[in-house]
Amino acid sequence: MNKVRGLFLAVAAVVVSGVTLVAPAAAQAACPDVQVVFARGTGEPVGVGRVGDAFVDALRPLVPGKSVAVDAVNYPASLDFMRAADGANEASAFVQNTVATCPDTQIVLGGYSQGAAVMDIITVAGAPTLGFVNPMPPTVADHVAAVAVFGNPSIRLLGGPLTALSPQYGYKTIDLCNGADPVCSNGNDRPAHSQYVEAGLTTQAAQFVAGRLATEAPITTLAGQTHGG
């Protein structure tokens, strides 16, 4: 992952004294067709986590002929939930670098549990807040084809699913809660929070995302309105 991030930083276009230095053609050619950015859940080992792995594995065969790269958001995923802002800052920076260096790449955002909260932050917060200091410009939404979140605490903490909370990203989001999972509903079925793969919800999300990748995303204006289809 560090090598991939280093590549993006190294080949990013920079402006020096009014002269734009464009990334080398070889680096541009290495851009994936689809870039998945996924944040794991609390306590999961470094990587995209079990839900993220299942989601990506289900997605790949649904987009034949397209290269799919995966970035695991680098953040603690610990019981210190305020550190989700660290993940949001890291994810936002990676997405913005991808847009700058690979403008034709379709970006897919995803997260499970606390990782879903990371995605809530970068798609809802338009200004710095509670440790999140790197909001994404509105134009970034044009490059994000889909968002898939699982066991999202926003439903309880923010009063609704991401589909309703984000004008720019909500319509391209699938926000899945497994039955009475208490993290994302008023239920009390704790085991449900660990059964997103078994319940087939990672496959459902992959099918939704594949559909989004196959259609042209609307153009989002600076005012957050959408046009086209």
Coordinates of N, CA and C in Angstrom, one line a residue:
M1 N 0.8 -1.2 0.0 CA 0.0 0.0 0.0 C 0.9 1.2 0.0
N2 N 2.0 1.2 0.8 CA 2.8 2.4 0.9 C 3.5 2.7 -0.5
K3 N 3.8 1.6 -1.2 CA 4.4 1.8 -2.5 C 3.4 2.4 -3.5
V4 N 2.2 2.0 -3.4 CA 1.1 2.6 -4.3 C 1.0 4.1 -3.9
R5 N 0.9 4.4 -2.6 CA 0.7 5.8 -2.2 C 1.9 6.6 -2.6
G6 N 3.1 6.0 -2.5 CA 4.3 6.7 -2.9 C 4.3 7.0 -4.4
L7 N 3.8 6.1 -5.2 CA 3.7 6.3 -6.6 C 2.8 7.5 -7.0
F8 N 1.6 7.6 -6.3 CA 0.7 8.7 -6.5 C 1.4 10.0 -6.2
L9 N 2.1 10.0 -5.0 CA 2.7 11.3 -4.6 C 3.8 11.7 -5.5
A10 N 4.6 10.7 -6.0 CA 5.7 11.0 -6.9 C 5.4 11.5 -8.2
V11 N 4.2 11.0 -8.8 CA 3.9 11.4 -10.2 C 2.8 12.4 -10.3
A12 N 2.4 12.9 -9.1 CA 1.3 13.9 -9.1 C 1.8 15.2 -9.9
A13 N 0.9 15.8 -10.6 CA 1.2 17.0 -11.3 C 1.4 18.1 -10.3
V14 N 2.5 18.9 -10.5 CA 2.8 20.0 -9.6 C 2.9 21.3 -10.4
V15 N 2.6 22.4 -9.8 CA 2.8 23.7 -10.5 C 3.9 24.5 -9.8
V16 N 4.9 24.8 -10.6 CA 6.1 25.5 -10.1 C 6.3 26.7 -11.0
S17 N 6.2 27.9 -10.4 CA 6.3 29.2 -11.1 C 5.4 29.3 -12.3
G18 N 4.2 28.8 -12.2 CA 3.2 28.9 -13.3 C 3.4 27.8 -14.3
V19 N 4.4 26.9 -14.2 CA 4.6 25.8 -15.2 C 4.1 24.5 -14.6
T20 N 3.2 23.9 -15.3 CA 2.6 22.6 -14.8 C 3.5 21.4 -15.3
L21 N 3.9 20.6 -14.4 CA 4.7 19.4 -14.7 C 3.8 18.2 -14.7
V22 N 3.6 17.6 -15.9 CA 2.6 16.5 -16.0 C 3.2 15.2 -15.7
A23 N 2.4 14.3 -15.0 CA 2.9 13.0 -14.7 C 3.4 12.3 -15.9
P24 N 4.4 11.5 -15.9 CA 4.9 10.7 -17.0 C 3.8 9.8 -17.6
A25 N 3.9 9.6 -18.9 CA 2.9 8.8 -19.6 C 2.9 7.4 -19.0
A26 N 4.1 6.8 -18.7 CA 4.1 5.5 -18.1 C 3.4 5.4 -16.8
A27 N 3.5 6.4 -16.0 CA 2.8 6.4 -14.7 C 1.3 6.5 -14.9
Q28 N 0.8 7.3 -15.9 CA -0.6 7.5 -16.2 C -1.1 6.1 -16.7
A29 N -0.3 5.4 -17.5 CA -0.8 4.1 -18.0 C -1.0 3.1 -16.9
A30 N -0.4 3.3 -15.8 CA -0.5 2.4 -14.7 C -1.8 2.6 -13.9
C31 N -2.6 3.6 -14.2 CA -3.8 3.9 -13.5 C -4.8 2.7 -13.6
P32 N -5.4 2.3 -12.5 CA -6.4 1.2 -12.6 C -7.7 1.8 -13.2
D33 N -8.5 0.9 -13.8 CA -9.8 1.3 -14.2 C -10.7 1.6 -13.0
V34 N -10.6 0.8 -11.9 CA -11.4 1.0 -10.7 C -10.4 1.0 -9.5
Q35 N -10.6 2.0 -8.7 CA -9.8 2.1 -7.4 C -10.8 2.0 -6.2
V36 N -10.7 0.9 -5.5 CA -11.5 0.7 -4.3 C -10.7 1.3 -3.1
V37 N -11.3 2.1 -2.3 CA -10.7 2.6 -1.1 C -11.6 2.1 0.1
F38 N -11.1 1.2 0.9 CA -11.9 0.6 1.9 C -11.3 0.7 3.3
A39 N -12.1 1.0 4.3 CA -11.7 1.1 5.7 C -12.3 0.0 6.5
R40 N -11.4 -0.7 7.2 CA -11.8 -1.9 8.0 C -12.5 -1.5 9.2
G41 N -13.1 -2.5 9.9 CA -13.8 -2.3 11.1 C -12.9 -2.3 12.4
T42 N -13.5 -2.0 13.5 CA -12.8 -1.9 14.8 C -12.1 -3.3 15.1
G43 N -10.8 -3.2 15.4 CA -10.1 -4.4 15.9 C -9.6 -5.3 14.8
E44 N -10.0 -5.1 13.6 CA -9.5 -5.9 12.5 C -8.1 -5.7 12.2
P45 N -7.3 -6.7 11.7 CA -5.9 -6.5 11.4 C -5.8 -5.5 10.2
V46 N -4.6 -5.0 10.1 CA -4.3 -4.0 9.0 C -4.6 -4.6 7.7
G47 N -5.3 -3.9 6.8 CA -5.8 -4.3 5.5 C -7.2 -3.8 5.4
V48 N -7.9 -4.4 4.5 CA -9.3 -4.0 4.3 C -10.3 -4.8 5.2
G49 N -9.8 -5.8 5.9 CA -10.7 -6.6 6.8 C -11.5 -7.7 6.0
R50 N -12.1 -8.5 6.8 CA -12.9 -9.6 6.3 C -14.0 -9.2 5.4
V51 N -14.7 -8.1 5.8 CA -15.8 -7.7 4.9 C -15.3 -7.0 3.7
G52 N -14.2 -6.2 3.8 CA -13.6 -5.6 2.6 C -13.1 -6.7 1.6
D53 N -12.5 -7.7 2.1 CA -12.0 -8.8 1.2 C -13.1 -9.4 0.5
A54 N -14.2 -9.8 1.2 CA -15.3 -10.4 0.6 C -16.0 -9.5 -0.5
F55 N -16.1 -8.2 -0.2 CA -16.7 -7.3 -1.1 C -15.8 -7.2 -2.4
V56 N -14.5 -7.1 -2.3 CA -13.7 -7.0 -3.4 C -13.7 -8.2 -4.2
D57 N -13.6 -9.4 -3.5 CA -13.7 -10.7 -4.2 C -15.0 -10.8 -5.0
A58 N -16.1 -10.3 -4.5 CA -17.4 -10.4 -5.2 C -17.4 -9.4 -6.4
L59 N -16.7 -8.3 -6.2 CA -16.8 -7.3 -7.3 C -16.0 -7.6 -8.5
R60 N -14.8 -8.2 -8.3 CA -13.9 -8.4 -9.5 C -14.6 -9.1 -10.6
P61 N -15.2 -10.3 -10.4 CA -15.8 -11.0 -11.6 C -17.0 -10.2 -12.2
L62 N -17.5 -9.2 -11.5 CA -18.7 -8.5 -12.0 C -18.3 -7.4 -12.9
V63 N -17.0 -7.1 -13.0 CA -16.5 -6.0 -13.9 C -15.4 -6.6 -14.8
P64 N -15.7 -7.6 -15.6 CA -14.7 -8.2 -16.5 C -14.1 -7.2 -17.4
G65 N -12.8 -7.4 -17.6 CA -12.0 -6.5 -18.5 C -11.6 -5.2 -17.8
K66 N -11.9 -5.0 -16.5 CA -11.5 -3.8 -15.8 C -10.5 -4.2 -14.7
S67 N -9.4 -3.4 -14.6 CA -8.5 -3.6 -13.6 C -9.0 -3.0 -12.3
V68 N -8.9 -3.7 -11.2 CA -9.4 -3.2 -9.9 C -8.2 -3.2 -8.9
A69 N -7.9 -2.0 -8.4 CA -6.9 -1.8 -7.4 C -7.6 -1.6 -6.1
V70 N -6.9 -1.9 -5.0 CA -7.5 -1.8 -3.7 C -6.5 -1.1 -2.7
D71 N -7.0 0.0 -2.1 CA -6.3 0.7 -1.0 C -6.9 0.5 0.3
A72 N -6.2 0.0 1.3 CA -6.7 -0.2 2.7 C -6.4 1.1 3.4
V73 N -7.5 1.8 3.9 CA -7.3 3.0 4.6 C -6.4 2.7 5.9
N74 N -5.4 3.5 6.1 CA -4.4 3.4 7.1 C -4.8 4.2 8.4
Y75 N -5.5 3.5 9.3 CA -5.9 4.2 10.6 C -5.9 3.2 11.7
P76 N -6.0 3.6 12.9 CA -5.9 2.6 14.0 C -7.0 1.6 14.1
A77 N -8.3 2.0 13.7 CA -9.4 1.1 13.9 C -9.5 0.5 15.3
S78 N -9.2 1.4 16.3 CA -9.2 1.0 17.7 C -10.5 1.4 18.4
L79 N -10.5 1.2 19.7 CA -11.7 1.6 20.5 C -11.7 3.1 20.8
D80 N -10.7 3.8 20.4 CA -10.7 5.2 20.4 C -11.3 5.7 19.2
F81 N -12.7 5.8 19.2 CA -13.4 6.1 18.0 C -13.2 7.5 17.4
M82 N -12.6 8.4 18.2 CA -12.3 9.7 17.6 C -11.2 9.6 16.6
R83 N -10.4 8.5 16.7 CA -9.4 8.3 15.7 C -9.9 8.0 14.3
A84 N -11.2 7.8 14.2 CA -11.8 7.6 12.8 C -11.4 8.8 12.0
A85 N -11.2 10.0 12.6 CA -10.9 11.2 11.8 C -9.5 11.0 11.2
D86 N -8.6 10.2 11.8 CA -7.3 9.9 11.2 C -7.6 9.1 9.8
G87 N -8.5 8.2 9.9 CA -8.8 7.4 8.7 C -9.4 8.3 7.6
A88 N -10.3 9.2 8.1 CA -10.9 10.1 7.1 C -9.9 11.0 6.4
N89 N -8.9 11.6 7.2 CA -7.9 12.4 6.6 C -7.1 11.6 5.6
E90 N -6.7 10.4 6.0 CA -5.9 9.6 5.1 C -6.6 9.2 3.8
A91 N -7.9 8.8 4.0 CA -8.7 8.4 2.8 C -8.9 9.6 1.9
S92 N -9.2 10.7 2.5 CA -9.5 11.9 1.7 C -8.2 12.2 0.9
A93 N -7.0 12.2 1.5 CA -5.8 12.5 0.8 C -5.6 11.5 -0.4
F94 N -5.8 10.2 -0.1 CA -5.6 9.2 -1.1 C -6.5 9.4 -2.3
V95 N -7.8 9.7 -2.0 CA -8.8 9.9 -3.1 C -8.4 11.1 -3.9
Q96 N -8.1 12.2 -3.2 CA -7.7 13.4 -4.0 C -6.5 13.2 -4.8
N97 N -5.5 12.4 -4.3 CA -4.3 12.1 -5.2 C -4.7 11.3 -6.4
T98 N -5.6 10.4 -6.2 CA -6.1 9.5 -7.3 C -6.8 10.4 -8.3
V99 N -7.6 11.3 -7.9 CA -8.3 12.2 -8.9 C -7.3 13.0 -9.6
A100 N -6.2 13.5 -9.0 CA -5.2 14.3 -9.6 C -4.4 13.6 -10.6
T101 N -4.0 12.3 -10.3 CA -3.1 11.6 -11.1 C -3.7 10.6 -12.1
C102 N -4.9 10.2 -11.7 CA -5.7 9.2 -12.6 C -7.1 9.7 -12.7
P103 N -7.3 10.8 -13.4 CA -8.7 11.3 -13.5 C -9.7 10.5 -14.2
D104 N -9.3 9.5 -15.0 CA -10.2 8.6 -15.6 C -10.6 7.3 -14.8
T105 N -9.9 7.2 -13.7 CA -10.2 6.0 -12.8 C -11.5 6.2 -12.1
Q106 N -12.3 5.2 -12.0 CA -13.5 5.2 -11.3 C -13.2 4.8 -9.8
I107 N -13.6 5.6 -8.9 CA -13.3 5.4 -7.5 C -14.5 4.8 -6.8
V108 N -14.3 3.8 -5.9 CA -15.3 3.1 -5.1 C -14.9 3.3 -3.7
L109 N -15.7 3.9 -2.9 CA -15.4 4.0 -1.4 C -16.2 3.0 -0.7
G110 N -15.6 2.4 0.4 CA -16.3 1.4 1.2 C -15.7 1.4 2.6
G111 N -16.6 0.8 3.5 CA -16.1 0.7 4.9 C -17.1 -0.1 5.7
Y112 N -16.6 -0.8 6.7 CA -17.4 -1.6 7.6 C -17.3 -1.1 9.0
S113 N -18.4 -0.9 9.7 CA -18.5 -0.5 11.1 C -17.8 0.8 11.3
Q114 N -16.7 0.9 12.1 CA -16.0 2.1 12.2 C -15.5 2.6 10.9
G115 N -15.1 1.7 10.0 CA -14.7 2.1 8.7 C -15.8 2.7 7.9
A116 N -17.0 2.4 8.1 CA -18.1 3.0 7.5 C -18.2 4.5 8.0
A117 N -17.9 4.7 9.3 CA -17.9 6.0 9.8 C -16.9 6.9 9.2
V118 N -15.7 6.3 8.8 CA -14.7 7.0 8.1 C -15.3 7.5 6.8
M119 N -16.0 6.7 6.1 CA -16.6 7.1 4.8 C -17.7 8.1 5.0
D120 N -18.4 8.0 6.1 CA -19.5 9.0 6.5 C -18.8 10.4 6.5
I121 N -17.6 10.5 7.2 CA -17.0 11.7 7.4 C -16.6 12.4 6.1
I122 N -15.9 11.6 5.2 CA -15.4 12.2 4.0 C -16.5 12.6 3.0
T123 N -17.6 11.9 3.1 CA -18.7 12.2 2.1 C -19.8 13.2 2.7
V124 N -19.8 13.4 3.9 CA -20.7 14.3 4.5 C -20.1 15.7 5.0
A125 N -19.0 15.6 5.6 CA -18.4 16.8 6.1 C -17.8 17.7 5.0
G126 N -18.3 18.9 4.9 CA -17.8 19.8 3.9 C -16.8 20.8 4.4
A127 N -16.6 20.7 5.7 CA -15.6 21.6 6.4 C -14.9 20.8 7.5
P128 N -13.7 21.3 7.9 CA -13.0 20.6 9.0 C -13.9 20.5 10.3
T129 N -13.8 19.3 10.9 CA -14.6 19.1 12.1 C -14.0 18.0 12.9
L130 N -13.9 18.1 14.2 CA -13.5 17.0 15.2 C -12.3 16.2 14.7
G131 N -11.3 16.9 14.3 CA -10.0 16.2 13.9 C -10.0 16.0 12.4
F132 N -11.0 16.1 11.7 CA -11.0 15.9 10.3 C -10.6 17.3 9.6
V133 N -9.5 17.3 9.0 CA -8.9 18.6 8.5 C -8.8 18.6 7.0
N134 N -9.2 17.6 6.3 CA -8.9 17.5 4.9 C -10.2 17.2 4.1
P135 N -11.2 18.1 4.1 CA -12.4 17.8 3.3 C -12.1 17.7 1.8
M136 N -12.9 16.9 1.1 CA -12.8 16.7 -0.3 C -13.5 17.8 -1.0
P137 N -12.9 18.4 -2.0 CA -13.6 19.4 -2.8 C -14.8 18.8 -3.5
P138 N -15.8 19.6 -3.7 CA -17.1 19.0 -4.3 C -16.8 18.3 -5.7
T139 N -15.9 18.8 -6.4 CA -15.6 18.2 -7.8 C -15.1 16.7 -7.7
V140 N -14.6 16.3 -6.5 CA -14.1 14.9 -6.3 C -15.3 14.0 -6.5
A141 N -16.5 14.4 -6.1 CA -17.6 13.5 -6.3 C -17.9 13.0 -7.7
D142 N -17.4 13.8 -8.7 CA -17.6 13.4 -10.1 C -16.8 12.1 -10.4
H143 N -15.8 11.8 -9.6 CA -14.9 10.7 -9.9 C -15.2 9.5 -9.0
V144 N -16.1 9.6 -8.1 CA -16.5 8.5 -7.2 C -17.8 7.9 -7.8
A145 N -17.6 6.7 -8.3 CA -18.7 6.0 -8.9 C -19.7 5.4 -7.9
A146 N -19.2 5.0 -6.8 CA -20.1 4.3 -5.8 C -19.5 4.3 -4.5
V147 N -20.4 4.1 -3.5 CA -20.0 4.0 -2.1 C -20.8 2.8 -1.5
A148 N -20.0 2.0 -0.8 CA -20.7 0.8 -0.1 C -20.2 0.7 1.3
V149 N -21.2 0.8 2.2 CA -20.9 0.8 3.7 C -21.7 -0.3 4.3
F150 N -21.1 -0.9 5.4 CA -21.8 -2.0 6.1 C -21.7 -1.7 7.6
G151 N -22.9 -2.0 8.3 CA -22.9 -1.8 9.7 C -22.6 -0.4 10.1
N152 N -23.2 0.5 9.4 CA -22.8 2.0 9.5 C -23.4 2.6 10.8
P153 N -22.6 3.1 11.7 CA -23.2 3.7 12.9 C -23.9 5.0 12.7
S154 N -23.8 5.6 11.5 CA -24.4 6.9 11.3 C -25.9 6.8 11.4
I155 N -26.5 5.6 11.2 CA -27.9 5.4 11.3 C -28.4 5.8 12.7
R156 N -27.6 5.4 13.7 CA -28.0 5.7 15.0 C -27.4 7.0 15.5
L157 N -26.2 7.3 15.2 CA -25.5 8.5 15.7 C -25.9 9.8 15.0
L158 N -26.1 9.7 13.7 CA -26.4 10.9 12.9 C -27.9 11.0 12.5
G159 N -28.7 10.0 12.8 CA -30.1 10.0 12.5 C -30.5 9.5 11.2
G160 N -29.7 8.9 10.4 CA -30.1 8.4 9.1 C -28.9 7.7 8.4
P161 N -29.3 6.9 7.4 CA -28.2 6.3 6.5 C -27.5 7.3 5.7
L162 N -26.4 6.9 5.2 CA -25.6 7.8 4.3 C -26.3 8.2 3.1
T163 N -27.2 7.3 2.6 CA -28.0 7.6 1.4 C -28.8 8.9 1.6
A164 N -29.2 9.2 2.9 CA -30.0 10.4 3.1 C -29.1 11.6 3.6
L165 N -27.9 11.3 4.1 CA -27.1 12.3 4.7 C -26.3 13.1 3.8
S166 N -25.9 12.5 2.6 CA -25.0 13.2 1.7 C -25.6 13.5 0.4
P167 N -25.9 14.8 0.1 CA -26.5 15.1 -1.2 C -25.6 14.7 -2.4
Q168 N -24.3 14.8 -2.2 CA -23.4 14.5 -3.4 C -23.2 13.0 -3.6
Y169 N -23.2 12.3 -2.5 CA -22.8 10.8 -2.6 C -24.0 9.9 -2.3
G170 N -25.0 10.4 -1.6 CA -26.1 9.5 -1.2 C -26.7 8.7 -2.3
Y171 N -27.0 9.3 -3.4 CA -27.7 8.6 -4.5 C -26.8 7.5 -5.1
K172 N -25.5 7.5 -4.9 CA -24.6 6.5 -5.4 C -24.1 5.6 -4.3
T173 N -24.9 5.5 -3.2 CA -24.4 4.8 -2.0 C -25.4 3.6 -1.8
I174 N -24.8 2.5 -1.3 CA -25.6 1.4 -0.7 C -25.1 1.3 0.7
D175 N -26.1 1.4 1.6 CA -25.8 1.5 3.1 C -26.5 0.3 3.7
L176 N -25.8 -0.8 4.0 CA -26.4 -2.0 4.4 C -26.3 -2.3 5.9
C177 N -27.4 -2.7 6.5 CA -27.5 -3.0 7.9 C -28.0 -4.4 8.0
N178 N -27.3 -5.3 8.6 CA -27.7 -6.7 8.7 C -28.8 -7.0 9.8
G179 N -30.0 -7.0 9.4 CA -31.1 -7.3 10.3 C -31.1 -6.3 11.6
A180 N -31.0 -6.9 12.7 CA -31.1 -6.2 14.0 C -29.7 -5.9 14.6
D181 N -28.7 -5.7 13.7 CA -27.4 -5.3 14.1 C -27.5 -4.0 14.9
P182 N -27.1 -4.1 16.2 CA -27.3 -2.9 17.1 C -26.4 -1.7 16.7
V183 N -25.4 -1.9 15.9 CA -24.5 -0.8 15.5 C -25.2 0.1 14.5
C184 N -26.1 -0.4 13.7 CA -26.7 0.4 12.7 C -28.3 0.3 12.7
S185 N -28.8 -0.2 13.8 CA -30.3 -0.2 14.0 C -30.6 -0.1 15.5
N186 N -31.9 -0.2 15.8 CA -32.3 -0.2 17.2 C -32.5 -1.6 17.7
G187 N -31.9 -2.6 16.9 CA -32.1 -4.0 17.3 C -31.0 -4.4 18.4
N188 N -31.0 -5.6 18.7 CA -30.0 -6.1 19.8 C -29.4 -7.4 19.4
D189 N -29.3 -7.7 18.1 CA -28.7 -8.9 17.6 C -27.2 -8.7 17.4
R190 N -26.4 -8.8 18.4 CA -25.0 -8.5 18.3 C -24.3 -9.4 17.3
P191 N -24.5 -10.7 17.3 CA -23.9 -11.5 16.3 C -24.1 -11.1 14.8
A192 N -25.2 -10.4 14.6 CA -25.5 -9.9 13.2 C -24.4 -9.0 12.7
H193 N -23.7 -8.3 13.6 CA -22.7 -7.3 13.2 C -21.5 -8.0 12.6
S194 N -21.3 -9.3 12.9 CA -20.2 -10.0 12.4 C -20.5 -10.9 11.2
Q195 N -21.8 -10.8 10.7 CA -22.2 -11.8 9.7 C -22.6 -11.1 8.4
Y196 N -22.0 -10.1 8.0 CA -22.3 -9.4 6.7 C -21.9 -10.3 5.5
V197 N -20.8 -11.0 5.7 CA -20.4 -11.9 4.6 C -21.4 -13.1 4.4
E198 N -21.7 -13.7 5.6 CA -22.6 -14.9 5.6 C -24.0 -14.5 5.1
A199 N -24.4 -13.3 5.4 CA -25.8 -12.8 5.0 C -25.9 -12.5 3.5
G200 N -24.7 -12.5 2.8 CA -24.8 -12.2 1.4 C -24.8 -10.7 1.1
L201 N -24.5 -9.9 2.1 CA -24.6 -8.5 1.9 C -23.4 -7.9 1.1
T202 N -22.2 -8.6 1.3 CA -21.1 -8.1 0.5 C -21.3 -8.4 -1.0
T203 N -22.0 -9.5 -1.3 CA -22.3 -9.8 -2.7 C -23.4 -8.8 -3.2
Q204 N -24.3 -8.5 -2.4 CA -25.4 -7.5 -2.8 C -24.7 -6.1 -3.1
A205 N -23.8 -5.7 -2.2 CA -23.1 -4.4 -2.4 C -22.3 -4.5 -3.7
A206 N -21.6 -5.6 -3.9 CA -20.8 -5.7 -5.2 C -21.7 -5.6 -6.4
Q207 N -22.8 -6.1 -6.4 CA -23.7 -6.0 -7.5 C -24.2 -4.6 -7.7
F208 N -24.5 -3.9 -6.7 CA -24.9 -2.5 -6.8 C -23.7 -1.7 -7.3
V209 N -22.5 -1.9 -6.8 CA -21.4 -1.1 -7.3 C -21.1 -1.4 -8.7
A210 N -21.1 -2.7 -9.1 CA -20.9 -3.0 -10.5 C -21.9 -2.3 -11.5
G211 N -23.1 -2.2 -11.0 CA -24.1 -1.5 -11.8 C -23.8 0.0 -11.9
R212 N -23.3 0.6 -10.8 CA -22.9 2.0 -10.9 C -21.6 2.2 -11.8
L213 N -20.7 1.2 -11.8 CA -19.5 1.3 -12.6 C -19.9 1.2 -14.1
A214 N -21.0 0.6 -14.4 CA -21.4 0.4 -15.8 C -22.1 1.6 -16.3
T215 N -22.5 2.5 -15.5 CA -23.3 3.7 -16.0 C -22.5 4.9 -15.8
E216 N -22.8 5.9 -16.6 CA -22.1 7.2 -16.5 C -22.6 8.0 -15.3
A217 N -21.7 8.4 -14.4 CA -22.1 9.1 -13.2 C -22.5 10.6 -13.6
P218 N -23.5 11.1 -13.0 CA -23.9 12.5 -13.3 C -22.7 13.5 -12.9
I219 N -22.8 14.6 -13.6 CA -21.8 15.7 -13.3 C -22.3 16.5 -12.1
T220 N -21.5 16.6 -11.1 CA -21.9 17.3 -9.9 C -21.3 18.7 -9.9
T221 N -22.2 19.7 -9.8 CA -21.7 21.1 -9.8 C -21.2 21.5 -8.4
L222 N -20.6 22.7 -8.3 CA -20.0 23.2 -7.1 C -21.2 23.4 -6.1
A223 N -22.4 23.6 -6.6 CA -23.5 23.8 -5.7 C -24.1 22.5 -5.1
G224 N -23.5 21.4 -5.6 CA -23.9 20.1 -5.1 C -25.1 19.5 -5.9
Q225 N -25.5 20.2 -6.9 CA -26.6 19.7 -7.7 C -26.1 18.8 -8.8
T226 N -27.0 17.9 -9.3 CA -26.5 16.9 -10.3 C -27.3 17.1 -11.6
H227 N -26.6 16.8 -12.7 CA -27.2 16.9 -14.0 C -26.8 15.7 -14.8
G228 N -27.7 15.3 -15.7 CA -27.3 14.2 -16.6 C -27.6 12.9 -15.9
G229 N -27.1 11.8 -16.5 CA -27.4 10.5 -15.9 C -26.5 9.4 -16.6

